[in-house]
Tab-separated table of C-alpha atoms and ligand atoms in Angstrom:
chain	number	residue	atom	x	y	z
A	1	UNK	CA	-132.775	-35.723	18.394
A	2	UNK	CA	-130.922	-37.529	21.041
A	3	UNK	CA	-129.817	-34.328	22.712
A	4	UNK	CA	-131.017	-33.496	26.249
A	5	UNK	CA	-130.270	-30.642	28.551
A	6	UNK	CA	-128.847	-30.217	32.006
A	7	UNK	CA	-131.226	-28.714	34.439
A	8	UNK	CA	-131.815	-28.215	38.159
A	9	UNK	CA	-134.745	-29.718	39.963
A	10	UNK	CA	-136.521	-26.940	41.965
A	11	UNK	CA	-139.822	-28.727	43.037
A	12	UNK	CA	-141.269	-32.182	43.178
A	13	UNK	CA	-144.939	-32.900	42.992
A	14	UNK	CA	-146.740	-34.611	45.967
A	15	UNK	CA	-147.271	-37.811	44.058
A	16	UNK	CA	-143.696	-37.665	42.858
A	17	UNK	CA	-144.529	-38.239	39.234
A	18	UNK	CA	-143.684	-34.710	38.126
A	19	UNK	CA	-141.088	-32.139	38.908
A	20	UNK	CA	-140.278	-28.532	38.087
A	21	UNK	CA	-136.797	-27.870	36.667
A	22	UNK	CA	-134.773	-24.872	36.025
A	23	UNK	CA	-132.817	-24.800	32.652
A	24	UNK	CA	-130.605	-21.782	32.688
A	25	UNK	CA	-133.376	-19.488	33.967
A	26	UNK	CA	-136.287	-21.096	32.201
A	27	UNK	CA	-138.622	-23.111	34.371
A	28	UNK	CA	-140.575	-26.116	33.044
A	29	UNK	CA	-142.267	-29.280	34.214
A	30	UNK	CA	-140.679	-32.672	33.738
A	31	UNK	CA	-141.907	-36.179	34.098
A	32	UNK	CA	-140.387	-38.388	36.776
A	33	UNK	CA	-141.885	-41.636	35.925
A	34	UNK	CA	-138.670	-43.194	34.532
A	35	UNK	CA	-136.772	-42.617	37.715
A	36	UNK	CA	-136.863	-44.879	40.796
A	37	UNK	CA	-138.697	-43.879	43.935
A	38	UNK	CA	-136.940	-41.024	45.844
A	39	UNK	CA	-133.994	-41.257	43.338
A	40	UNK	CA	-134.433	-37.546	42.645
A	41	UNK	CA	-134.315	-34.794	45.209
A	42	UNK	CA	-134.826	-31.043	44.941
A	43	UNK	CA	-131.540	-29.492	44.213
A	44	UNK	CA	-130.315	-32.307	42.074
A	45	UNK	CA	-128.912	-31.732	38.521
A	46	UNK	CA	-130.735	-33.861	36.014
A	47	UNK	CA	-130.682	-34.483	32.308
A	48	UNK	CA	-134.087	-33.674	30.443
A	49	UNK	CA	-135.234	-35.279	27.320
A	50	UNK	CA	-138.585	-34.844	25.594
A	51	UNK	CA	-140.225	-33.775	28.876
A	52	UNK	CA	-138.692	-36.569	30.938
A	53	UNK	CA	-135.916	-36.735	33.532
A	54	UNK	CA	-133.685	-39.434	32.071
A	55	UNK	CA	-131.057	-39.500	34.764
A	56	UNK	CA	-129.336	-37.779	37.533
A	57	UNK	CA	-126.016	-35.830	36.841
A	58	UNK	CA	-123.383	-37.045	39.162
A	59	UNK	CA	-122.122	-33.802	40.910
A	60	UNK	CA	-118.931	-35.466	42.061
A	61	UNK	CA	-118.049	-36.831	38.675
A	62	UNK	CA	-118.760	-33.322	36.982
A	63	UNK	CA	-116.499	-31.697	39.353
A	64	UNK	CA	-113.703	-34.248	38.927
A	65	UNK	CA	-113.867	-33.580	35.097
A	66	UNK	CA	-113.742	-29.773	35.595
A	67	UNK	CA	-110.772	-30.155	37.910
A	68	UNK	CA	-108.930	-32.293	35.355
A	69	UNK	CA	-109.487	-29.507	32.813
A	70	UNK	CA	-108.150	-26.836	35.172
A	71	UNK	CA	-105.178	-28.940	35.793
A	72	UNK	CA	-104.400	-29.453	32.078
A	73	UNK	CA	-104.861	-25.648	31.476
A	74	UNK	CA	-102.423	-24.921	34.357
A	75	UNK	CA	-99.827	-27.377	32.921
A	76	UNK	CA	-100.239	-25.932	29.407
A	77	UNK	CA	-99.781	-22.409	30.881
A	78	UNK	CA	-96.680	-23.627	32.660
A	79	UNK	CA	-95.295	-25.064	29.349
A	80	UNK	CA	-96.137	-21.854	27.531
A	81	UNK	CA	-94.217	-19.826	30.195
A	82	UNK	CA	-91.194	-22.288	29.999
A	83	UNK	CA	-91.335	-22.070	26.134
A	84	UNK	CA	-91.102	-18.399	26.374
A	85	UNK	CA	-88.198	-18.453	28.702
A	86	UNK	CA	-86.476	-20.942	26.261
A	87	UNK	CA	-87.341	-18.704	23.382
A	88	UNK	CA	-85.855	-15.808	25.275
A	89	UNK	CA	-82.667	-17.723	25.747
A	90	UNK	CA	-82.476	-18.277	22.081
A	91	UNK	CA	-83.226	-14.735	21.266
A	92	UNK	CA	-80.435	-13.376	19.068
A	93	UNK	CA	-80.923	-9.827	20.347
A	94	UNK	CA	-80.732	-10.581	23.929
A	95	UNK	CA	-77.853	-9.131	25.891
A	96	UNK	CA	-75.941	-7.999	22.886
B	1	UNK	CA	-116.079	-25.632	44.394
B	2	UNK	CA	-119.775	-26.270	44.390
B	3	UNK	CA	-121.308	-27.187	40.965
B	4	UNK	CA	-123.561	-24.678	39.390
B	5	UNK	CA	-125.817	-25.260	36.387
B	6	UNK	CA	-123.575	-22.723	34.463
B	7	UNK	CA	-120.606	-24.952	34.856
B	8	UNK	CA	-122.347	-27.795	32.978
B	9	UNK	CA	-122.965	-25.534	30.012
B	10	UNK	CA	-120.057	-23.234	29.781
B	11	UNK	CA	-117.099	-25.189	31.150
B	12	UNK	CA	-117.650	-28.109	28.764
B	13	UNK	CA	-117.517	-25.761	25.762
B	14	UNK	CA	-114.435	-23.699	26.952
B	15	UNK	CA	-112.244	-22.777	24.039
B	16	UNK	CA	-109.022	-22.963	25.943
B	17	UNK	CA	-109.779	-26.464	27.179
B	18	UNK	CA	-110.605	-27.483	23.594
B	19	UNK	CA	-107.320	-26.107	22.367
B	20	UNK	CA	-105.393	-27.777	25.246
B	21	UNK	CA	-106.816	-31.136	24.253
B	22	UNK	CA	-105.938	-30.456	20.623
B	23	UNK	CA	-102.305	-30.123	21.582
B	24	UNK	CA	-102.380	-33.216	23.680
B	25	UNK	CA	-103.973	-35.144	20.806
B	26	UNK	CA	-101.448	-33.796	18.284
B	27	UNK	CA	-98.595	-34.642	20.504
B	28	UNK	CA	-99.854	-38.156	21.290
B	29	UNK	CA	-100.828	-38.810	17.566
B	30	UNK	CA	-97.127	-38.504	16.655
B	31	UNK	CA	-96.556	-41.888	18.495
B	32	UNK	CA	-99.241	-43.721	16.531
B	33	UNK	CA	-97.978	-46.440	14.306
B	34	UNK	CA	-100.965	-46.241	11.848
B	35	UNK	CA	-103.563	-43.663	11.202
B	36	UNK	CA	-106.768	-44.182	12.974
B	37	UNK	CA	-110.493	-43.727	11.871
B	38	UNK	CA	-112.852	-42.990	14.689
B	39	UNK	CA	-116.530	-43.341	14.103
B	40	UNK	CA	-118.852	-41.164	16.069
B	41	UNK	CA	-121.949	-43.338	16.091
B	42	UNK	CA	-124.324	-40.685	17.122
B	43	UNK	CA	-125.612	-37.691	15.216
B	44	UNK	CA	-125.418	-35.434	18.165
B	45	UNK	CA	-121.541	-35.971	18.039
B	46	UNK	CA	-121.467	-35.270	14.275
B	47	UNK	CA	-123.253	-32.066	15.004
B	48	UNK	CA	-120.750	-31.012	17.674
B	49	UNK	CA	-117.898	-32.104	15.567
B	50	UNK	CA	-118.941	-29.967	12.629
B	51	UNK	CA	-120.273	-27.076	14.559
B	52	UNK	CA	-117.053	-26.545	16.554
B	53	UNK	CA	-114.774	-27.311	13.623
B	54	UNK	CA	-113.171	-30.308	15.428
B	55	UNK	CA	-111.808	-32.001	12.242
B	56	UNK	CA	-109.621	-28.878	11.691
B	57	UNK	CA	-108.172	-29.472	15.121
B	58	UNK	CA	-107.096	-33.096	14.446
B	59	UNK	CA	-103.700	-34.106	13.135
B	60	UNK	CA	-103.694	-35.815	9.662
B	61	UNK	CA	-103.513	-39.299	10.993
B	62	UNK	CA	-106.910	-39.027	12.846
B	63	UNK	CA	-109.968	-39.156	10.724
B	64	UNK	CA	-113.712	-39.037	11.677
B	65	UNK	CA	-116.269	-41.375	10.133
B	66	UNK	CA	-119.680	-40.087	10.580
B	67	UNK	CA	-121.990	-42.755	11.724
B	68	UNK	CA	-125.784	-43.471	11.311
B	69	UNK	CA	-126.886	-42.261	14.600
B	70	UNK	CA	-129.839	-40.025	13.818
B	71	UNK	CA	-133.192	-41.666	14.182
B	72	UNK	CA	-134.809	-39.186	11.909
B	73	UNK	CA	-132.280	-39.683	9.120
B	74	UNK	CA	-132.430	-43.457	9.096
B	75	UNK	CA	-136.178	-43.716	8.691
B	76	UNK	CA	-136.737	-45.464	5.482
B	77	UNK	CA	-139.338	-43.751	3.113
B	78	UNK	CA	-141.787	-46.553	3.355
B	79	UNK	CA	-142.271	-45.841	7.038
B	80	UNK	CA	-142.627	-42.167	6.523
B	81	UNK	CA	-145.333	-43.012	4.015
B	82	UNK	CA	-147.033	-45.069	6.798
B	83	UNK	CA	-147.228	-41.887	8.816
B	84	UNK	CA	-148.605	-39.987	5.927
B	85	UNK	CA	-151.232	-42.621	5.122
B	86	UNK	CA	-152.321	-42.924	8.663
B	87	UNK	CA	-152.643	-39.190	8.901
B	88	UNK	CA	-154.848	-39.232	5.937
B	89	UNK	CA	-157.316	-41.893	7.493
B	90	UNK	CA	-160.684	-40.603	8.607
B	91	UNK	CA	-160.951	-39.504	12.180
B	92	UNK	CA	-157.223	-39.898	12.848
B	93	UNK	CA	-154.949	-37.429	14.686
B	94	UNK	CA	-151.318	-38.286	13.953
B	95	UNK	CA	-148.960	-37.130	16.657
B	96	UNK	CA	-145.198	-37.170	16.468
B	97	UNK	CA	-142.076	-35.434	17.646
B	98	UNK	CA	-141.164	-32.081	16.049
B	99	UNK	CA	-138.063	-33.604	14.326
B	100	UNK	CA	-140.396	-35.455	11.823
B	101	UNK	CA	-142.105	-32.418	10.367
B	102	UNK	CA	-140.132	-31.973	7.152
B	103	UNK	CA	-138.977	-35.592	6.392
B	104	UNK	CA	-140.137	-36.457	2.930
B	105	UNK	CA	-141.717	-39.743	2.054
B	106	UNK	CA	-142.889	-40.650	-1.423
B	107	UNK	CA	-146.181	-38.694	-0.920
B	108	UNK	CA	-144.579	-35.818	0.732
B	109	UNK	CA	-143.835	-34.864	4.372
B	110	UNK	CA	-146.188	-34.679	7.332
B	111	UNK	CA	-146.188	-30.925	6.801
B	112	UNK	CA	-147.605	-31.483	3.341
B	113	UNK	CA	-150.135	-33.957	4.828
B	114	UNK	CA	-151.277	-31.126	7.201
B	115	UNK	CA	-151.526	-28.694	4.337
B	116	UNK	CA	-153.863	-31.254	2.652
B	117	UNK	CA	-156.109	-31.119	5.708
B	118	UNK	CA	-154.791	-34.023	7.826
B	119	UNK	CA	-154.779	-33.496	11.513
B	120	UNK	CA	-150.898	-33.797	12.208
B	121	UNK	CA	-149.657	-32.627	15.616
B	122	UNK	CA	-145.977	-32.131	16.388
B	123	UNK	CA	-145.352	-32.383	20.147
B	124	UNK	CA	-142.416	-31.855	22.484
B	125	UNK	CA	-143.215	-34.866	24.652
B	126	UNK	CA	-145.048	-38.058	23.941
B	127	UNK	CA	-147.199	-37.532	27.132
B	128	UNK	CA	-149.005	-34.683	25.406
B	129	UNK	CA	-150.946	-37.541	23.505
B	130	UNK	CA	-152.945	-38.090	26.665
B	131	UNK	CA	-154.520	-34.660	26.598
B	132	UNK	CA	-154.986	-34.845	22.872
B	133	UNK	CA	-156.832	-38.113	23.251
B	134	UNK	CA	-158.967	-36.919	26.137
B	135	UNK	CA	-159.911	-33.915	24.172
B	136	UNK	CA	-160.846	-35.831	21.080
B	137	UNK	CA	-162.618	-39.008	22.243
B	138	UNK	CA	-164.359	-39.451	18.950
B	139	UNK	CA	-161.037	-39.816	17.236
B	140	UNK	CA	-158.114	-42.177	17.186
B	141	UNK	CA	-154.736	-40.614	18.257
B	142	UNK	CA	-151.828	-42.395	16.634
B	143	UNK	CA	-148.398	-41.774	18.089
B	144	UNK	CA	-145.628	-42.245	15.512
B	145	UNK	CA	-142.749	-43.109	17.790
B	146	UNK	CA	-139.173	-42.572	16.767
B	147	UNK	CA	-135.721	-42.747	18.466
B	148	UNK	CA	-133.010	-44.781	19.725
B	149	UNK	CA	-132.595	-46.236	23.320
B	150	UNK	CA	-132.713	-42.636	24.528
B	151	UNK	CA	-136.384	-42.113	23.565
B	152	UNK	CA	-137.720	-45.661	23.698
B	153	UNK	CA	-138.384	-45.649	27.465
B	154	UNK	CA	-140.544	-42.473	27.068
B	155	UNK	CA	-142.775	-44.107	24.556
B	156	UNK	CA	-142.905	-47.106	27.103
B	157	UNK	CA	-144.161	-44.773	29.786
B	158	UNK	CA	-146.920	-43.536	27.570
B	159	UNK	CA	-148.004	-47.180	26.652
B	160	UNK	CA	-148.062	-47.950	30.364
B	161	UNK	CA	-150.255	-44.868	31.076
B	162	UNK	CA	-152.575	-45.761	28.190
B	163	UNK	CA	-153.097	-49.195	29.750
B	164	UNK	CA	-153.276	-48.156	33.324
B	165	UNK	CA	-155.650	-45.254	32.641
B	166	UNK	CA	-157.622	-47.316	30.162
B	167	UNK	CA	-157.381	-44.578	27.479
B	168	UNK	CA	-159.390	-46.053	24.687
B	169	UNK	CA	-158.201	-43.970	21.737
B	170	UNK	CA	-154.330	-44.011	21.553
B	171	UNK	CA	-152.491	-46.245	19.157
B	172	UNK	CA	-148.788	-46.527	18.411
B	173	UNK	CA	-146.765	-46.889	15.194
B	174	UNK	CA	-143.275	-48.007	16.607
B	175	UNK	CA	-139.976	-46.911	14.823
B	176	UNK	CA	-137.576	-47.515	17.658
B	177	UNK	CA	-134.129	-48.772	16.687
B	178	UNK	CA	-131.030	-49.912	18.642
B	179	UNK	CA	-127.365	-48.877	18.478
B	180	UNK	CA	-125.180	-51.890	19.107
B	181	UNK	CA	-126.759	-53.850	16.241
B	182	UNK	CA	-126.075	-51.253	13.649
B	183	UNK	CA	-122.343	-50.897	14.949
B	184	UNK	CA	-121.934	-54.719	14.318
B	185	UNK	CA	-123.456	-54.185	10.825
B	186	UNK	CA	-121.005	-51.375	10.044
B	187	UNK	CA	-118.061	-53.540	11.260
B	188	UNK	CA	-119.241	-56.648	9.313
B	189	UNK	CA	-120.272	-55.088	6.123
B	190	UNK	CA	-116.959	-53.202	6.074
B	191	UNK	CA	-115.038	-56.440	6.524
B	192	UNK	CA	-117.063	-58.037	3.756
B	193	UNK	CA	-117.086	-55.090	1.205
B	194	UNK	CA	-113.904	-53.272	1.907
B	195	UNK	CA	-110.456	-54.682	2.352
B	196	UNK	CA	-108.646	-51.363	2.061
B	197	UNK	CA	-107.066	-50.382	5.344
B	198	UNK	CA	-107.955	-46.814	4.876
B	199	UNK	CA	-111.518	-46.779	5.666
B	200	UNK	CA	-111.692	-49.440	8.452
B	201	UNK	CA	-113.388	-48.310	11.733
B	202	UNK	CA	-110.610	-48.485	14.210
B	203	UNK	CA	-112.498	-47.158	17.227
B	204	UNK	CA	-115.845	-45.907	18.213
B	205	UNK	CA	-116.959	-42.738	20.083
B	206	UNK	CA	-119.835	-44.167	22.002
B	207	UNK	CA	-123.190	-42.252	22.041
B	208	UNK	CA	-123.937	-40.002	25.036
B	209	UNK	CA	-127.557	-40.253	25.837
B	210	UNK	CA	-128.327	-43.699	24.442
B	211	UNK	CA	-125.750	-44.833	26.985
B	212	UNK	CA	-127.285	-42.912	29.756
B	213	UNK	CA	-130.282	-45.197	29.380
B	214	UNK	CA	-128.763	-48.565	28.368
B	215	UNK	CA	-125.524	-48.189	30.285
B	216	UNK	CA	-122.097	-48.672	28.696
B	217	UNK	CA	-122.578	-52.523	29.051
B	218	UNK	CA	-124.105	-52.645	25.542
B	219	UNK	CA	-120.677	-52.012	24.088
B	220	UNK	CA	-118.741	-54.671	26.014
B	221	UNK	CA	-118.420	-56.903	23.068
B	222	UNK	CA	-116.763	-54.447	20.835
B	223	UNK	CA	-113.293	-54.277	22.520
B	224	UNK	CA	-113.714	-57.961	23.530
B	225	UNK	CA	-114.931	-59.643	20.408
B	226	UNK	CA	-114.369	-57.156	17.593
B	227	UNK	CA	-111.077	-55.638	18.684
B	228	UNK	CA	-112.408	-51.997	18.610
B	229	UNK	CA	-111.975	-49.654	21.500
B	230	UNK	CA	-115.063	-47.729	22.624
B	231	UNK	CA	-115.137	-44.482	24.655
B	232	UNK	CA	-118.505	-43.304	25.599
B	233	UNK	CA	-118.266	-39.433	25.467
B	234	UNK	CA	-120.556	-36.531	26.238
B	235	UNK	CA	-121.999	-34.121	23.499
B	236	UNK	CA	-120.108	-30.940	24.538
B	237	UNK	CA	-116.971	-30.218	22.489
B	238	UNK	CA	-114.694	-30.622	25.418
B	239	UNK	CA	-116.319	-34.052	26.107
B	240	UNK	CA	-115.671	-35.066	22.439
B	241	UNK	CA	-112.022	-33.914	22.465
B	242	UNK	CA	-111.355	-35.626	25.726
B	243	UNK	CA	-112.979	-38.758	24.271
B	244	UNK	CA	-110.731	-38.748	21.250
B	245	UNK	CA	-107.678	-38.154	23.420
B	246	UNK	CA	-108.643	-41.201	25.428
B	247	UNK	CA	-109.061	-43.316	22.182
B	248	UNK	CA	-105.570	-42.156	21.011
B	249	UNK	CA	-104.034	-43.090	24.343
B	250	UNK	CA	-105.451	-46.488	24.161
B	251	UNK	CA	-103.749	-47.051	20.773
B	252	UNK	CA	-100.359	-45.838	21.910
B	253	UNK	CA	-100.450	-47.816	24.991
B	254	UNK	CA	-101.807	-50.849	23.006
B	255	UNK	CA	-104.980	-51.214	25.091
B	256	UNK	CA	-108.250	-52.091	23.594
B	257	UNK	CA	-110.968	-51.264	26.179
B	258	UNK	CA	-114.336	-49.836	26.926
B	259	UNK	CA	-114.069	-46.476	28.778
B	260	UNK	CA	-116.400	-43.823	29.803
B	261	UNK	CA	-115.534	-40.152	29.444
B	262	UNK	CA	-119.086	-39.070	30.257
B	263	UNK	CA	-118.991	-40.375	33.863
B	264	UNK	CA	-121.138	-37.481	35.125
B	265	UNK	CA	-124.257	-39.334	33.764
B	266	UNK	CA	-123.169	-42.680	32.252
B	267	UNK	CA	-122.271	-45.889	34.139
B	268	UNK	CA	-121.954	-49.459	33.147
B	269	UNK	CA	-125.547	-50.418	34.117
B	270	UNK	CA	-127.565	-47.445	32.943
B	271	UNK	CA	-131.043	-46.466	34.025
B	272	UNK	CA	-132.502	-49.790	35.069
B	273	UNK	CA	-135.985	-48.531	35.563
B	274	UNK	CA	-136.012	-47.347	31.887
B	275	UNK	CA	-134.597	-50.659	30.667
B	276	UNK	CA	-137.358	-52.438	32.557
B	277	UNK	CA	-139.959	-50.334	30.982
B	278	UNK	CA	-138.584	-51.157	27.519
B	279	UNK	CA	-138.391	-54.888	28.220
B	280	UNK	CA	-142.039	-54.906	29.528
B	281	UNK	CA	-143.647	-53.474	26.408
B	282	UNK	CA	-141.318	-54.050	23.540
B	283	UNK	CA	-139.465	-56.841	21.705
B	284	UNK	CA	-136.863	-57.141	18.827
B	285	UNK	CA	-137.898	-57.583	15.253
B	286	UNK	CA	-135.878	-59.750	12.950
B	287	UNK	CA	-135.037	-56.878	10.568
B	288	UNK	CA	-135.325	-53.103	10.430
B	289	UNK	CA	-134.587	-51.434	7.130
B	290	UNK	CA	-132.199	-48.311	7.726
B	291	UNK	CA	-132.355	-45.700	5.257
B	292	UNK	CA	-129.100	-45.669	3.414
B	293	UNK	CA	-127.768	-48.923	4.963
B	294	UNK	CA	-130.408	-51.569	4.259
B	295	UNK	CA	-131.627	-54.323	6.491
B	296	UNK	CA	-129.967	-54.680	9.853
B	297	UNK	CA	-130.787	-57.818	11.813
B	298	UNK	CA	-132.446	-57.359	15.252
B	299	UNK	CA	-132.032	-53.544	15.149
B	300	UNK	CA	-135.627	-52.590	15.577
B	301	UNK	CA	-138.315	-52.868	18.234
B	302	UNK	CA	-142.157	-53.460	18.130
B	303	UNK	CA	-144.851	-53.720	20.686
B	304	UNK	CA	-145.152	-57.260	22.218
B	305	UNK	CA	-147.878	-59.368	20.784
B	306	UNK	CA	-149.958	-59.009	24.047
B	307	UNK	CA	-150.178	-55.375	23.222
B	308	UNK	CA	-151.042	-55.713	19.578
B	309	UNK	CA	-154.397	-53.955	20.174
B	310	UNK	CA	-152.335	-50.883	20.595
B	311	UNK	CA	-150.233	-51.291	17.441
B	312	UNK	CA	-151.269	-49.211	14.564
B	313	UNK	CA	-149.437	-51.400	12.124
B	314	UNK	CA	-151.692	-54.303	13.176
B	315	UNK	CA	-154.998	-52.235	13.445
B	316	UNK	CA	-154.499	-50.394	10.135
B	317	UNK	CA	-152.762	-53.431	8.428
B	318	UNK	CA	-154.979	-53.129	5.391
B	319	UNK	CA	-153.916	-49.674	4.370
B	320	UNK	CA	-150.255	-49.852	5.090
B	321	UNK	CA	-148.132	-51.080	2.205
B	322	UNK	CA	-145.033	-53.304	2.948
B	323	UNK	CA	-142.869	-52.599	-0.162
B	324	UNK	CA	-139.556	-51.057	0.279
B	325	UNK	CA	-138.801	-47.647	-1.463
B	326	UNK	CA	-135.354	-47.071	-2.484
B	327	UNK	CA	-133.482	-43.644	-2.356
B	328	UNK	CA	-132.294	-41.705	-5.343
B	329	UNK	CA	-129.580	-43.493	-7.356
B	330	UNK	CA	-127.124	-40.654	-6.931
B	331	UNK	CA	-127.351	-40.624	-3.148
B	332	UNK	CA	-124.255	-42.182	-1.544
B	333	UNK	CA	-125.392	-42.130	2.026
B	334	UNK	CA	-124.630	-45.701	2.456
B	335	UNK	CA	-121.041	-45.028	1.558
B	336	UNK	CA	-120.837	-41.981	3.802
B	337	UNK	CA	-122.188	-44.019	6.709
B	338	UNK	CA	-119.681	-46.754	6.107
B	339	UNK	CA	-116.817	-44.176	6.056
B	340	UNK	CA	-116.091	-44.647	2.429
B	341	UNK	CA	-116.944	-41.174	1.323
B	342	UNK	CA	-117.489	-37.752	2.628
B	343	UNK	CA	-120.602	-35.590	1.843
B	344	UNK	CA	-118.935	-33.247	-0.586
B	345	UNK	CA	-118.105	-36.281	-2.738
B	346	UNK	CA	-121.766	-36.632	-3.512
B	347	UNK	CA	-122.420	-35.169	-6.985
B	348	UNK	CA	-125.793	-33.600	-5.825
B	349	UNK	CA	-124.482	-32.364	-2.412
B	350	UNK	CA	-125.622	-28.710	-1.913
B	351	UNK	CA	-127.126	-28.358	-5.312
B	352	UNK	CA	-130.125	-30.717	-5.829
B	353	UNK	CA	-129.900	-32.004	-2.236
B	354	UNK	CA	-130.078	-29.490	0.458
B	355	UNK	CA	-131.763	-29.385	3.853
B	356	UNK	CA	-134.781	-27.796	2.387
B	357	UNK	CA	-134.930	-30.423	-0.389
B	358	UNK	CA	-133.254	-33.569	1.002
B	359	UNK	CA	-132.790	-36.360	-1.362
B	360	UNK	CA	-130.997	-38.794	0.920
B	361	UNK	CA	-131.162	-39.703	4.621
B	362	UNK	CA	-128.027	-37.764	5.654
B	363	UNK	CA	-129.570	-34.434	4.685
B	364	UNK	CA	-132.811	-35.040	6.413
B	365	UNK	CA	-132.266	-33.821	9.950
B	366	UNK	CA	-129.717	-31.377	11.169
B	367	UNK	CA	-127.861	-34.175	12.817
B	368	UNK	CA	-127.123	-36.022	9.591
B	369	UNK	CA	-123.662	-35.900	8.173
B	370	UNK	CA	-124.649	-34.070	4.872
B	371	UNK	CA	-126.706	-31.528	6.644
B	372	UNK	CA	-123.903	-30.879	9.114
B	373	UNK	CA	-121.487	-30.274	6.380
B	374	UNK	CA	-123.918	-28.126	4.564
B	375	UNK	CA	-124.630	-25.982	7.603
B	376	UNK	CA	-121.141	-25.580	8.914
B	377	UNK	CA	-119.243	-25.408	5.606
B	378	UNK	CA	-117.163	-27.796	3.645
B	379	UNK	CA	-114.467	-28.334	6.163
B	380	UNK	CA	-112.553	-31.238	4.766
C	401	SF4	S1	-86.603	-10.758	19.886
C	401	SF4	FE1	-87.749	-9.934	21.649
C	401	SF4	S2	-89.675	-10.747	21.497
C	401	SF4	FE2	-88.435	-11.987	20.136
C	401	SF4	S3	-87.767	-13.638	21.409
C	401	SF4	FE3	-86.164	-12.080	21.656
C	401	SF4	S4	-86.915	-10.844	23.372
C	401	SF4	FE4	-88.641	-12.149	22.866
C	402	SF4	S1	-125.852	-35.012	-0.382
C	402	SF4	FE1	-127.870	-35.835	-0.298
C	402	SF4	S2	-128.083	-37.293	-1.998
C	402	SF4	FE2	-125.805	-36.835	-1.540
C	402	SF4	S3	-125.200	-38.443	-0.073
C	402	SF4	FE3	-125.981	-36.670	1.139
C	402	SF4	S4	-128.022	-37.009	1.532
C	402	SF4	FE4	-127.506	-38.431	-0.223
């Protein structure tokens, strides 16, 4: 019920009360009356809930999160590699 | 890298990232002095947690308590009866959101009302009421409004348009509820009824989209006055895992704070336009009765008195009964919502009570705890 979906604004009506958004290839109209004047521009990512734009998605913050995840995965990979090397060292069959 | 729409969907569901967080949480959890119970307040989180099997990724000393956060589930039967009765009035078109279709009241669901000839329409957006009203000027359109802070401002926009455009035939039945008040109730009632350490709520995973509207400021008091950390998290599984990880870190570093994981859309202040819309048209009521939990002070909204002419509860006062209707005796939803039981502990879970024939609130919508357990298997 409280779910809402990320979408991209592709068009804004002349009176700025409505916009057209793209939700993973599906285009639909969304109401802009909950947002301040000029707060939303074409190209912005927004959250859509029951036909309304409820807020803008902060692109910078989204990218920071994604970067954090990438770093974590890299560290994990690194640990995995180390672990394999350690495991190798303990391998009873090695070198004998 | 430039952000693409695809990133917002796929990257926050990435299996490898979920696994990485599971490892981080497992490692950190070893340093916890006591086990911790985390309540996800919101049904959207319950849904994600069950769908992606997150309880199975948690170490033994981290436990989820499924909160009351689904506005469909918590609607008491007497208010669903209101919708049914209003739909049955002559020359009325009852309009509500699709989520309400199957919810049973004591006369049946709105779907049943429709089968009996009532004009009930399920819409995707409240704004569709305007067209329905203009096409049916000889009828009254009653919008049965449901939802938390997430959905309240959308109803407020409709109220504003009805007034501005002088639309003569739209009325409102308001069932909007608020999140912080029920969080307080869950902490307080537990402290009164339960002294066992095992099922105390130690921390909250704060709702995603409620917080987009209201800002994280509505949770300021939980770390400050109640000693409970809150981490506002997004709905995607990676968001939830990162949120849990942030909570665990607070415990091992002996911090008790309000933090935001879901920074890409939530800030401390929230959507101020939306809050202004809510404040213009709505005010708090003394009590709202939550299905499964009972009366919670100041947890519901109504139209302000100056807009009483739009309030279906005022206009149709004579046909709307006020008596409370209790749920089935065997239903233990109240205990589930308070973290004292899990759905499979209910004796009629999955047998008498199923999503197609829900007996209690937690089985009503797909975001209820019992429905999520039913759909995604008995995982605990
Ligand atoms: S036995 Fe082979 S596979 Fe196993 S740890 Fe040693 S080298 Fe690796
Ligand atoms: S299974 Fe049904 S009756 Fe049992 S607690 Fe859940 S909703 Fe209530």
